[in-house]
mmCIF file of C-alpha atoms and ligand atoms in Angstrom:
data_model
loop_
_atom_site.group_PDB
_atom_site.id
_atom_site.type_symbol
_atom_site.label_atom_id
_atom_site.label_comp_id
_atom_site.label_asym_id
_atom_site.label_seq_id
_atom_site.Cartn_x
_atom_site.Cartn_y
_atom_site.Cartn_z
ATOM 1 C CA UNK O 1 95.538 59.003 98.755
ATOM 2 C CA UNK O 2 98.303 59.372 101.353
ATOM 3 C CA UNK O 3 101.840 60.508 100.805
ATOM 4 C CA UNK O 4 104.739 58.378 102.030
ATOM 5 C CA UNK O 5 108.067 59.617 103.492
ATOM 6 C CA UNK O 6 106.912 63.581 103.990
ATOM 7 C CA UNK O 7 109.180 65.110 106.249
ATOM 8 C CA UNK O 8 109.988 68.409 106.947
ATOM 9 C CA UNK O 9 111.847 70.981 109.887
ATOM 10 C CA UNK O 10 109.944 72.316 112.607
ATOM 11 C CA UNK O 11 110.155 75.016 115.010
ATOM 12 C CA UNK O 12 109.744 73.034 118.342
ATOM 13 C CA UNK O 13 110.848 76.438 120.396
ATOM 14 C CA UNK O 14 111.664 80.021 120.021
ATOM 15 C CA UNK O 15 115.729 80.349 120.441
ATOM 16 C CA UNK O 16 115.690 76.192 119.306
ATOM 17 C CA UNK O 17 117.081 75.198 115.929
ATOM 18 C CA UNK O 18 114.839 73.735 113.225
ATOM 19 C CA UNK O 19 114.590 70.126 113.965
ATOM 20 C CA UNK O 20 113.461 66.820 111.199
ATOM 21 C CA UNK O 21 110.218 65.491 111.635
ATOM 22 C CA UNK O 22 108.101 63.095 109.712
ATOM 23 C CA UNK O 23 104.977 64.174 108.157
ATOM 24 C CA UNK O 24 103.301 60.629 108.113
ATOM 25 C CA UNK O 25 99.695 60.449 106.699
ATOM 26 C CA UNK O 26 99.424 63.644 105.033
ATOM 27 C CA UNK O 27 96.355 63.901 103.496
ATOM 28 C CA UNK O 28 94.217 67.080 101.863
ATOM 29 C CA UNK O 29 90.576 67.366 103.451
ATOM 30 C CA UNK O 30 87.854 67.984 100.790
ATOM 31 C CA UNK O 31 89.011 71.375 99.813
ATOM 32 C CA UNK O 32 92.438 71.163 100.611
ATOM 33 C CA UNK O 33 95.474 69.832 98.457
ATOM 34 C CA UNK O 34 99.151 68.110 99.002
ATOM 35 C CA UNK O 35 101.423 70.056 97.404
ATOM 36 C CA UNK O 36 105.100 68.443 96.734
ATOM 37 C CA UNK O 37 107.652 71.562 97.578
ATOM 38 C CA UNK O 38 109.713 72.457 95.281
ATOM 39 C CA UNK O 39 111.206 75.222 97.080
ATOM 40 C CA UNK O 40 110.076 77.198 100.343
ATOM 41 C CA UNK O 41 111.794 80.832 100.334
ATOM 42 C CA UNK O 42 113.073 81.941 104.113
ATOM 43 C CA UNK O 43 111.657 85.000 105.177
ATOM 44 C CA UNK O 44 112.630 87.338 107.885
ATOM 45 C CA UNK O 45 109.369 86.526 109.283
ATOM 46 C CA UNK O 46 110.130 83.274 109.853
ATOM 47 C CA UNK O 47 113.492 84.681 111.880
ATOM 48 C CA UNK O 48 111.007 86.535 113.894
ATOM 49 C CA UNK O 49 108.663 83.489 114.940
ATOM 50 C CA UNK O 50 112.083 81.238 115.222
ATOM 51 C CA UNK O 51 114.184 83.812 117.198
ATOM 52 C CA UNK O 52 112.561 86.689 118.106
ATOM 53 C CA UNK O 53 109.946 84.985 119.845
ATOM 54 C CA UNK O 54 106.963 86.601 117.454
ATOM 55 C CA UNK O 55 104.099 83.897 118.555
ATOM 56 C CA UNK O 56 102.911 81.799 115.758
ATOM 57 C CA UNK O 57 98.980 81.221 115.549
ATOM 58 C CA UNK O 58 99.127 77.299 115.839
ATOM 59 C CA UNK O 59 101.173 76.544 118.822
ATOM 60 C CA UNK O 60 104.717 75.170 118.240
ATOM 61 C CA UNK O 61 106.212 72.873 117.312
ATOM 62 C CA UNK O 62 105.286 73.974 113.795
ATOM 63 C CA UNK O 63 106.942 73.400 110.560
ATOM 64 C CA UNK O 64 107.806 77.201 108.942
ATOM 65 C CA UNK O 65 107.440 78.088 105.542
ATOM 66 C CA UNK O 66 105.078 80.512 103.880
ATOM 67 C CA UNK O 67 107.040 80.816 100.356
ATOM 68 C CA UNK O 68 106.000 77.980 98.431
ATOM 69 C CA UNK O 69 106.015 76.811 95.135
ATOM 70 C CA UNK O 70 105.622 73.121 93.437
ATOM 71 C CA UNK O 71 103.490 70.590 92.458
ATOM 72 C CA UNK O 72 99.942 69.430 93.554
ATOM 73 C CA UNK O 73 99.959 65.850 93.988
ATOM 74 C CA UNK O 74 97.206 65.192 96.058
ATOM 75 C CA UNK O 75 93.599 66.801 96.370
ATOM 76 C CA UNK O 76 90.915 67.008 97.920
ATOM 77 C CA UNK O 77 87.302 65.761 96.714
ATOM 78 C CA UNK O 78 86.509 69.489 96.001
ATOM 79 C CA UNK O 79 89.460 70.066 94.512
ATOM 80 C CA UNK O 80 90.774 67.880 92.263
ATOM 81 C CA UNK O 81 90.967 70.094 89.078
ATOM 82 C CA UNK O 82 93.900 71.237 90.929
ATOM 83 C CA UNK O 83 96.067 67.552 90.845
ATOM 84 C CA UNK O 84 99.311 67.426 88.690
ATOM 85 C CA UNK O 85 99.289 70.719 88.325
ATOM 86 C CA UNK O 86 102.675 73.656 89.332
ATOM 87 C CA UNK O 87 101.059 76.102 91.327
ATOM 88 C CA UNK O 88 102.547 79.514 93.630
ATOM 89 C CA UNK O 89 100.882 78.720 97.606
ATOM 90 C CA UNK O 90 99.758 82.627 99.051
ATOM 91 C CA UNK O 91 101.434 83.247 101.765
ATOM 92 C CA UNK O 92 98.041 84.714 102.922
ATOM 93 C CA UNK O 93 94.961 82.340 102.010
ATOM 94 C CA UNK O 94 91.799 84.756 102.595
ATOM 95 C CA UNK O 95 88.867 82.379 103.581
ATOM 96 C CA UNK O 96 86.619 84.406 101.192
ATOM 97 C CA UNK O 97 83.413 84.432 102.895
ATOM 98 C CA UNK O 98 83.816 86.492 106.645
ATOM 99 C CA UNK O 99 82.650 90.461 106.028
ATOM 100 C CA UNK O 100 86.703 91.738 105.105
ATOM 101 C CA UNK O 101 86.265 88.766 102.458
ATOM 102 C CA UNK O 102 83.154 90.047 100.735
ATOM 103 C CA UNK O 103 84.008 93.353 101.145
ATOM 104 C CA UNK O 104 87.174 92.448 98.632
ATOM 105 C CA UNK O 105 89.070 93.467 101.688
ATOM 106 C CA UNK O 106 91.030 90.106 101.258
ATOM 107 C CA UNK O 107 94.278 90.473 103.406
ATOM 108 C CA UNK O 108 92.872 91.416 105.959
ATOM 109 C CA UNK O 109 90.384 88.460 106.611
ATOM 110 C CA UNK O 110 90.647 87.427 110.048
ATOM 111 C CA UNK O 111 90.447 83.651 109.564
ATOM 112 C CA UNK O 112 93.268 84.041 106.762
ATOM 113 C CA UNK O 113 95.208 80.445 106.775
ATOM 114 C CA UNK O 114 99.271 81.487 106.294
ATOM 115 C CA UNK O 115 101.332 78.206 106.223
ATOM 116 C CA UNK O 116 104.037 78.105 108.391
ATOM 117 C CA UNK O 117 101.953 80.197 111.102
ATOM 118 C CA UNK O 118 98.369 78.723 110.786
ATOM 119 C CA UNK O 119 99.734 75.513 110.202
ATOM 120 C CA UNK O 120 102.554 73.559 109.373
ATOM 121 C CA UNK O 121 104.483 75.357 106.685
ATOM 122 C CA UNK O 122 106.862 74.815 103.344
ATOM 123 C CA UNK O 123 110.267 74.050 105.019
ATOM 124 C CA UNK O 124 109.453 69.975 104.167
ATOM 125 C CA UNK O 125 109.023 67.632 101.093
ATOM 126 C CA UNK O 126 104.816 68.190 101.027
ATOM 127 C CA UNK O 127 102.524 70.550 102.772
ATOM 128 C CA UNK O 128 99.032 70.666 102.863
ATOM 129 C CA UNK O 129 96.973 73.752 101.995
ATOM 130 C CA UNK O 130 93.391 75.237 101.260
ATOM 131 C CA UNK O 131 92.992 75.069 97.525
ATOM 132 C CA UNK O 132 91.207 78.015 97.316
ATOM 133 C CA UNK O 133 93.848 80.841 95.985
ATOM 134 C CA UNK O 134 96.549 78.416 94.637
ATOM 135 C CA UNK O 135 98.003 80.415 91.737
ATOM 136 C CA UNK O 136 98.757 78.381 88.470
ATOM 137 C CA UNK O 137 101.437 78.441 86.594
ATOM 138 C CA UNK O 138 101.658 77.982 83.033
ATOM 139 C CA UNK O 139 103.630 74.920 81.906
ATOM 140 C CA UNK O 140 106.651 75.081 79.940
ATOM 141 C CA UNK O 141 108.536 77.555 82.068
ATOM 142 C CA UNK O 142 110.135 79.642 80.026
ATOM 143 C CA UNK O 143 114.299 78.433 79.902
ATOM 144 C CA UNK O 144 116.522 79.391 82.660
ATOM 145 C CA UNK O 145 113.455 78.979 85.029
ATOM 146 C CA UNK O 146 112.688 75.996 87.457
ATOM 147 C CA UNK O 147 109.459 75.475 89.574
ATOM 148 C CA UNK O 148 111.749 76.541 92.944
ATOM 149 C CA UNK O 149 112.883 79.940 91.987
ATOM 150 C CA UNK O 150 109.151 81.063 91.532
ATOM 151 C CA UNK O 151 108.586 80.473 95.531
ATOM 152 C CA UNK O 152 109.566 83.831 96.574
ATOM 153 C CA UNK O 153 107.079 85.456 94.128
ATOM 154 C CA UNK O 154 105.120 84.305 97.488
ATOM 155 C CA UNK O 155 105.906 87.315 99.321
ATOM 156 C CA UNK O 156 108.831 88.821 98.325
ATOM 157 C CA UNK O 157 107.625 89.533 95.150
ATOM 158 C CA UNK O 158 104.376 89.962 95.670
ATOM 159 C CA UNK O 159 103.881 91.965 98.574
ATOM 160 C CA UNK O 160 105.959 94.911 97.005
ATOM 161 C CA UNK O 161 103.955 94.305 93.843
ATOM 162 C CA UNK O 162 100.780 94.966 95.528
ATOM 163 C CA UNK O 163 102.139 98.260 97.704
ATOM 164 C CA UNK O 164 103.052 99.365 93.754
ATOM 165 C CA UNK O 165 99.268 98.579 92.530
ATOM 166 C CA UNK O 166 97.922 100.210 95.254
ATOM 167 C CA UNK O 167 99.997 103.063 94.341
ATOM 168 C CA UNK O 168 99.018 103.124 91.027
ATOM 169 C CA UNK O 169 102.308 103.477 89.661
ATOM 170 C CA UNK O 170 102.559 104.690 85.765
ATOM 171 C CA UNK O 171 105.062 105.521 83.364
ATOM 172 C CA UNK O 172 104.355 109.216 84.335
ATOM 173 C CA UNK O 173 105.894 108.127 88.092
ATOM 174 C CA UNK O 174 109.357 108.427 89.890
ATOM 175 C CA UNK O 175 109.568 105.682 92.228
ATOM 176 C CA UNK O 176 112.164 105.446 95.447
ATOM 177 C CA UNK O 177 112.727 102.361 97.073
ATOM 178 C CA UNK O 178 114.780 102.465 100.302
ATOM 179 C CA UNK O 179 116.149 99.437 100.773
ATOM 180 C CA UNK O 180 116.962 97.049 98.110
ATOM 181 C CA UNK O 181 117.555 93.384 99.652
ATOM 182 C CA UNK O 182 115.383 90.732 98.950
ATOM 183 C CA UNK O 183 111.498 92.471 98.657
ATOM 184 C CA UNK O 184 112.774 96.213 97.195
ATOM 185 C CA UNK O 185 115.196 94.776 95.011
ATOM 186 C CA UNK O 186 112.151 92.819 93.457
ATOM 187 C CA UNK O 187 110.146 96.221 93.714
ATOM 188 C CA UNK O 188 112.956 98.129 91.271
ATOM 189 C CA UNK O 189 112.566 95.593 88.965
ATOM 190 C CA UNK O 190 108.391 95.842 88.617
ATOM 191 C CA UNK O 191 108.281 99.543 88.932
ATOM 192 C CA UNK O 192 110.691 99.863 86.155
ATOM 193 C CA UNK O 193 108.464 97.216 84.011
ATOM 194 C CA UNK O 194 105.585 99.298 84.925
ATOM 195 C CA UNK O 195 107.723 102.471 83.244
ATOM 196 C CA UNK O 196 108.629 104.737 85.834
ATOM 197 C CA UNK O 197 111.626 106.026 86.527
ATOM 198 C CA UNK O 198 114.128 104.305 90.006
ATOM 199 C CA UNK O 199 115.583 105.411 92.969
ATOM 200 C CA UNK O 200 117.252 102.590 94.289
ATOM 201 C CA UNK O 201 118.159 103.893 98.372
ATOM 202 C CA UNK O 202 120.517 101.404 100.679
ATOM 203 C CA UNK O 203 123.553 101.307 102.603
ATOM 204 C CA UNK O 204 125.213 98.069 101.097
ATOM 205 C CA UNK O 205 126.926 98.775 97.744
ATOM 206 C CA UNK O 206 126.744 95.306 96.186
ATOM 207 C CA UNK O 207 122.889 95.610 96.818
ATOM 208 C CA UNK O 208 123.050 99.038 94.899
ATOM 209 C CA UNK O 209 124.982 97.450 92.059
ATOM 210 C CA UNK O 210 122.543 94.859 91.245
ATOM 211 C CA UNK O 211 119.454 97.390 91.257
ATOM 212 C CA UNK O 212 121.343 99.648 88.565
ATOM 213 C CA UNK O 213 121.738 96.303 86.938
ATOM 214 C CA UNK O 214 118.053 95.500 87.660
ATOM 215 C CA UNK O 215 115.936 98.736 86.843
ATOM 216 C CA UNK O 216 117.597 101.602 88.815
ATOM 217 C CA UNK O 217 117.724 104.845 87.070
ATOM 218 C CA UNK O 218 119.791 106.275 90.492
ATOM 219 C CA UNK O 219 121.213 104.207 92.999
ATOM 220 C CA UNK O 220 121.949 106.364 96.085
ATOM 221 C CA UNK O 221 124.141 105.341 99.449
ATOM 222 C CA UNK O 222 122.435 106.957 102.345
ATOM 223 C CA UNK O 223 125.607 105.554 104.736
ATOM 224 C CA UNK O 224 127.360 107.901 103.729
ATOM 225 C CA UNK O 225 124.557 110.794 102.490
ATOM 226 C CA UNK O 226 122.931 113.160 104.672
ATOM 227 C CA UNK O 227 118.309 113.491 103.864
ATOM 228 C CA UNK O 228 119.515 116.911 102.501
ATOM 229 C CA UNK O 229 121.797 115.434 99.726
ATOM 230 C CA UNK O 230 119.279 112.741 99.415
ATOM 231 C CA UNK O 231 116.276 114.743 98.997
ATOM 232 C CA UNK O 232 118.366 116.981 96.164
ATOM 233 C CA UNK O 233 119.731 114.548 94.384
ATOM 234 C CA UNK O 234 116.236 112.731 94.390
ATOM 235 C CA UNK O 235 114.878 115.982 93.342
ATOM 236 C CA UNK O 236 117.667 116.508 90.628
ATOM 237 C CA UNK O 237 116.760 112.975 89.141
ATOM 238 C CA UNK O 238 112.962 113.727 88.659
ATOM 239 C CA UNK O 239 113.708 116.298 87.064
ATOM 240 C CA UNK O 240 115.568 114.567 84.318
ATOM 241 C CA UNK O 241 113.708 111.788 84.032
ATOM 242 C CA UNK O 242 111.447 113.738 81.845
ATOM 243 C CA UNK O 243 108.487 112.459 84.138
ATOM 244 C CA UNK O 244 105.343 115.119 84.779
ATOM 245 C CA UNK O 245 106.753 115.747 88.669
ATOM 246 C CA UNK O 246 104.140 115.725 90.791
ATOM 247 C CA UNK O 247 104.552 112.950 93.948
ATOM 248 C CA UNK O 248 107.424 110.684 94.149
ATOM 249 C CA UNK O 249 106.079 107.177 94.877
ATOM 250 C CA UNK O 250 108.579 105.957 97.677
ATOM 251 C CA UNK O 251 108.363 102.052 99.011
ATOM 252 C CA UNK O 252 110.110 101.617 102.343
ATOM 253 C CA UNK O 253 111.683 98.464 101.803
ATOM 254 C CA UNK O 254 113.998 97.746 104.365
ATOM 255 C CA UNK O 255 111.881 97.252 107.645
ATOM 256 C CA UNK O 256 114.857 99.577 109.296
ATOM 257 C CA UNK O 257 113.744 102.678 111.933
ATOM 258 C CA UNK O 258 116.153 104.979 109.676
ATOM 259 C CA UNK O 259 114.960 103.489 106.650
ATOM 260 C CA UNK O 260 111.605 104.548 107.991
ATOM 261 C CA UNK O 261 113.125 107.826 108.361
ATOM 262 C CA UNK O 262 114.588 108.581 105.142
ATOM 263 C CA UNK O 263 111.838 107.392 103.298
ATOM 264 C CA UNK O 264 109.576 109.723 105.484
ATOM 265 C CA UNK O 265 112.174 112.406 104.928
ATOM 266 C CA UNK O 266 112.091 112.482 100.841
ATOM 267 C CA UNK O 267 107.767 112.899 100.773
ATOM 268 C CA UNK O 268 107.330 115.364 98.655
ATOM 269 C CA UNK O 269 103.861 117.814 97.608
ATOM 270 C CA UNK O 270 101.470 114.900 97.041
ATOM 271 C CA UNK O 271 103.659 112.269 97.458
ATOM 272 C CA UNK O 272 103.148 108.787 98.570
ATOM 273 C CA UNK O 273 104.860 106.799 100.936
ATOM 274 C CA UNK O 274 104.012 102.900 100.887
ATOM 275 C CA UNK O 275 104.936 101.327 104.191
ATOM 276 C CA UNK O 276 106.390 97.742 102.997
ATOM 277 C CA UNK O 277 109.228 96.622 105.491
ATOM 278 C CA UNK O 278 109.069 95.953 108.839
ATOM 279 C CA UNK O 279 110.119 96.485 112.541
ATOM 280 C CA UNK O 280 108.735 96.061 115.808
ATOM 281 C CA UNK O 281 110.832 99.388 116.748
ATOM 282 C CA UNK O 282 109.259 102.746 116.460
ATOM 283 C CA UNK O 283 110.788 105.987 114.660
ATOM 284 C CA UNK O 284 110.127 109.586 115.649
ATOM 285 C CA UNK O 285 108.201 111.752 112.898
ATOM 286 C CA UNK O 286 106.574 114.844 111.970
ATOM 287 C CA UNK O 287 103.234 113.244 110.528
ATOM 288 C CA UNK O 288 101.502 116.563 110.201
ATOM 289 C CA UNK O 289 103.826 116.348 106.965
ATOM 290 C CA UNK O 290 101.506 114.734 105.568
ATOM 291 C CA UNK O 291 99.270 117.450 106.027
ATOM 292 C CA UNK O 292 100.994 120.069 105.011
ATOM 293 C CA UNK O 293 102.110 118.267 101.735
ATOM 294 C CA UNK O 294 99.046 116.490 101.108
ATOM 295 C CA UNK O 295 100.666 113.083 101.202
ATOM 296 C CA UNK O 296 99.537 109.813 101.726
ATOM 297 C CA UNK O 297 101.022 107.040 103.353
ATOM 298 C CA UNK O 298 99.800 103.429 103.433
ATOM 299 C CA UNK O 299 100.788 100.270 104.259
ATOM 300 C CA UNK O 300 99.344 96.338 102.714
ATOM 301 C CA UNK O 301 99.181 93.267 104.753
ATOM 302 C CA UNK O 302 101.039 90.839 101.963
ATOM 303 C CA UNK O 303 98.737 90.428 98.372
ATOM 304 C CA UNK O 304 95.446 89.305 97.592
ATOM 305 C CA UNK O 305 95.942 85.719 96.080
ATOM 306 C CA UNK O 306 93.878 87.301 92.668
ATOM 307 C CA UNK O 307 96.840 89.340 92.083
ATOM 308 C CA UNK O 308 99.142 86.804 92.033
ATOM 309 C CA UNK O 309 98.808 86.037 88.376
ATOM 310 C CA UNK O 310 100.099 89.765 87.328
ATOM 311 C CA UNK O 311 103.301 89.623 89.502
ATOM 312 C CA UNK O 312 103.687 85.920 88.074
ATOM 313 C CA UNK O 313 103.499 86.792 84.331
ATOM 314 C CA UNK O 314 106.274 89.960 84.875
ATOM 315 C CA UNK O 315 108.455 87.200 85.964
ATOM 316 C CA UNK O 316 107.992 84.350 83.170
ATOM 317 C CA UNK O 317 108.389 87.719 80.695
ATOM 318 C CA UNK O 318 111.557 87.936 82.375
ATOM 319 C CA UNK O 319 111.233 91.812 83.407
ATOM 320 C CA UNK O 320 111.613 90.698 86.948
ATOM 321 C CA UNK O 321 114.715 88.667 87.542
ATOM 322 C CA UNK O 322 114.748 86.015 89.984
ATOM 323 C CA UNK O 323 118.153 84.367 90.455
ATOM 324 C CA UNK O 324 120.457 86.901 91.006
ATOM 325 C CA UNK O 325 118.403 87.482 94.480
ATOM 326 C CA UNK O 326 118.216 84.666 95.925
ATOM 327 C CA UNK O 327 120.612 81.483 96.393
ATOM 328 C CA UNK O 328 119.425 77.854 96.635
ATOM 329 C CA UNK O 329 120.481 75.241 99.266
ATOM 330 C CA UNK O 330 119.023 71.950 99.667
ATOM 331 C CA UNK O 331 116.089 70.956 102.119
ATOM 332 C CA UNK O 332 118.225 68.966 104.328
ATOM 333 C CA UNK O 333 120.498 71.968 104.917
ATOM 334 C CA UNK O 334 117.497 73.936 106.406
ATOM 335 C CA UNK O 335 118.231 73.963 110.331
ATOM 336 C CA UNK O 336 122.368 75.593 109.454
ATOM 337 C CA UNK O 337 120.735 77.469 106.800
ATOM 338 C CA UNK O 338 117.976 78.879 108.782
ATOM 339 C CA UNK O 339 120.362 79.873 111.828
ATOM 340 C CA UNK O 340 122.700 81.814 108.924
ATOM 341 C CA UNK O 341 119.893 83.918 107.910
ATOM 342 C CA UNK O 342 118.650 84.539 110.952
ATOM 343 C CA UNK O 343 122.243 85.888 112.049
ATOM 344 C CA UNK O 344 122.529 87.949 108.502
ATOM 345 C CA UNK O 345 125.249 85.802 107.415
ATOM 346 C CA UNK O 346 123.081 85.382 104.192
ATOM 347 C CA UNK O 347 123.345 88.230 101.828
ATOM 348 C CA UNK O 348 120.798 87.418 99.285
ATOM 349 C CA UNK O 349 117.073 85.637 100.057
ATOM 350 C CA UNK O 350 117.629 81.964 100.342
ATOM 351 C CA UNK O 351 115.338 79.144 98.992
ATOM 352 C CA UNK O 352 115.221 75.845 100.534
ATOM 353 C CA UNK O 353 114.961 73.612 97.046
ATOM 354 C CA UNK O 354 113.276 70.202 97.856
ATOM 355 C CA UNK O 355 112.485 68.120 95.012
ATOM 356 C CA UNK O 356 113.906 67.664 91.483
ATOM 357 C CA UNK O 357 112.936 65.624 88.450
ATOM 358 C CA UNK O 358 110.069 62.765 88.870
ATOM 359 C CA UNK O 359 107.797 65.158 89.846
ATOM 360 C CA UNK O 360 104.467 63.500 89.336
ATOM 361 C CA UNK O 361 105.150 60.734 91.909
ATOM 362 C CA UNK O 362 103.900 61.827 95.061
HETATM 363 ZN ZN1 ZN L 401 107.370 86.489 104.495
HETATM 364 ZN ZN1 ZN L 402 87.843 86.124 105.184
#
């Protein structure tokens, strides 16, 4: 079965706004499946392959897009227990059978299919993936929810939620998040459903307010704090949090060099620095700190696609909060859209939102 009228935007060159193309012909190959977008999330990634000139893996022109949520309305021979049904695309598809595969070393398989890099991507009415990975989701959502919103659980909320399970954060935990836009924001929220006690670390106040709103114990401003005051009134909070003390968990969230810093700054005797933002720019550090404080640090390549379920279910509880971090703007919008994020005129994550109602009709 084909799909009719599939369109989407494509990249057609770095420094080039997003431009309409038709998708004509789409059809899923026997283990692949159509799904019909419901929303695609913009990621700064997608700034980076758009503007930055970061080199996608299939050649432009490309369609971007690797937060993806909606409706399977097409499939593949192999994979038609998949049709009608709402699913979360991975942003990273592991091919599950090269030696990283089998050695459950999943994100970083080297013939990983990301759409939106590996192929043409979510910013469009239908895209076609490998059904392998798709993560359900359980139908009714719960009210207040719509198939859209649940795109960025894609990588914004799952990526952080993976850095926090390979942390093995526990109610006995302080956790520190510098930076609190779109991916730490989410972090707050599932380290405070996991029971540990926030630090919410950034330099934009309206981004502090909605952490203490959203699972922040401590919201600190490092514009305008020096690491000393940070690292004591970091300190100060562990203390009364009543948790056992031993190893703040810090995320670095904001993919800044002096977020980099200050998160470096703050490890503490057996503390634990997750590397979860990123930039191409490099920071200056004393690593034999983690040495002498017998510290990890560690960094995770997105979120194995069997995780997905976990950070999914946090959400349709409703301990991690979608809406207030993200704003919604139709499909059509995506080249103006696209060129506002990319020059930070954008404050929160936004979501392309494709289709509404009728969703069943291909
Ligand atoms: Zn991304
Ligand atoms: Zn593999």
């Amino acid at each position: 079965m084909g799909i009719d009228e599939a369109y989407g935007y494509r990249l057609v060159a770095v420094g080039e706004s997003l431009e309409r193309v038709e998708l004509p012909n789409l059809e899923p190959g026997p283990e692949e499946v159509i799904v019909k977008v419901a929303g695609c999330g913009i990621c700064h990634t997608d700034v980076g392959f758009a503007i930055e000139g970061v080199p996608t893996r299939k050649a432009l022109p490309l369609v971007l897009g690797h937060e993806i949520s909606g409706r399977v309305v097409a499939a593949g021979n192999n994979a038609t227990a998949w049709l009608r049904r709402t699913v979360i695309v991975p942003a990273v598809i592991p091919c599950g059978v090269c030696p990283a595969c089998r050695a459950e070393r999943l994100t970083i398989c080297r013939n990983q299919f990301m759409p939106g890099n590996d192929g043409d991507g979510g910013f469009a009415t239908h895209v076609r993936v490998p059904a392998r990975g798709l993560c359900p989701v359980p139908e009714p959502l719960p009210p207040g929810l719509s198939t859209e919103f649940l795109s960025v659980i894609a990588d914004a909320v799952t990526t952080p939620w993976e850095a926090i399970r390979r942390a093995g954060v526990t109610p006995d935990d302080v956790a520190v998040f510098v930076g609190v836009g779109g991916v730490g924001g989410f972090g707050v929220q599932i380290a405070a459903a996991l029971g540990a006690a926030v630090v919410a670390i950034d330099i934009d106040p309206s981004k502090l307010e909605l952490a203490a709103q959203h699972g922040a114990g401590l919201t600190l401003n490092s514009s305008s704090m020096n690491e000393r005051d940070l690292k004591v009134a970091v300190r100060n909070f562990a203390k009364q949090s009543g948790k056992r003390g031993i190893g703040l968990k810090i995320f670095e969230t904001s993919g800044t060099p002096a977020g980099q810093q200050t998160a470096f700054a703050l490890l503490d005797f057996g503390g634990y620095l997750a590397v979860v933002g990123f930039t191409p720019q490099k920071v200056e550090l004393r690593l034999s700190n983690l040495m002498a404080l017998d510290a990890t640090a560690r960094g995770n390549w997105g979120c194995p696609p069997d995780q997905y379920p976990g950070a999914l279910a946090l959400v349709l509880r409703g301990e991690v909060a979608i809406a207030p971090y993200v704003e919604l703007y139709p499909l059509d919008d995506a080249p103006a859209v696209f060129a506002a994020v990319a020059r930070h005129a954008v404050a929160r994550r936004v979501i392309l939102k494709v289709s509404n109602g009728n969703e069943d009709k291909p």
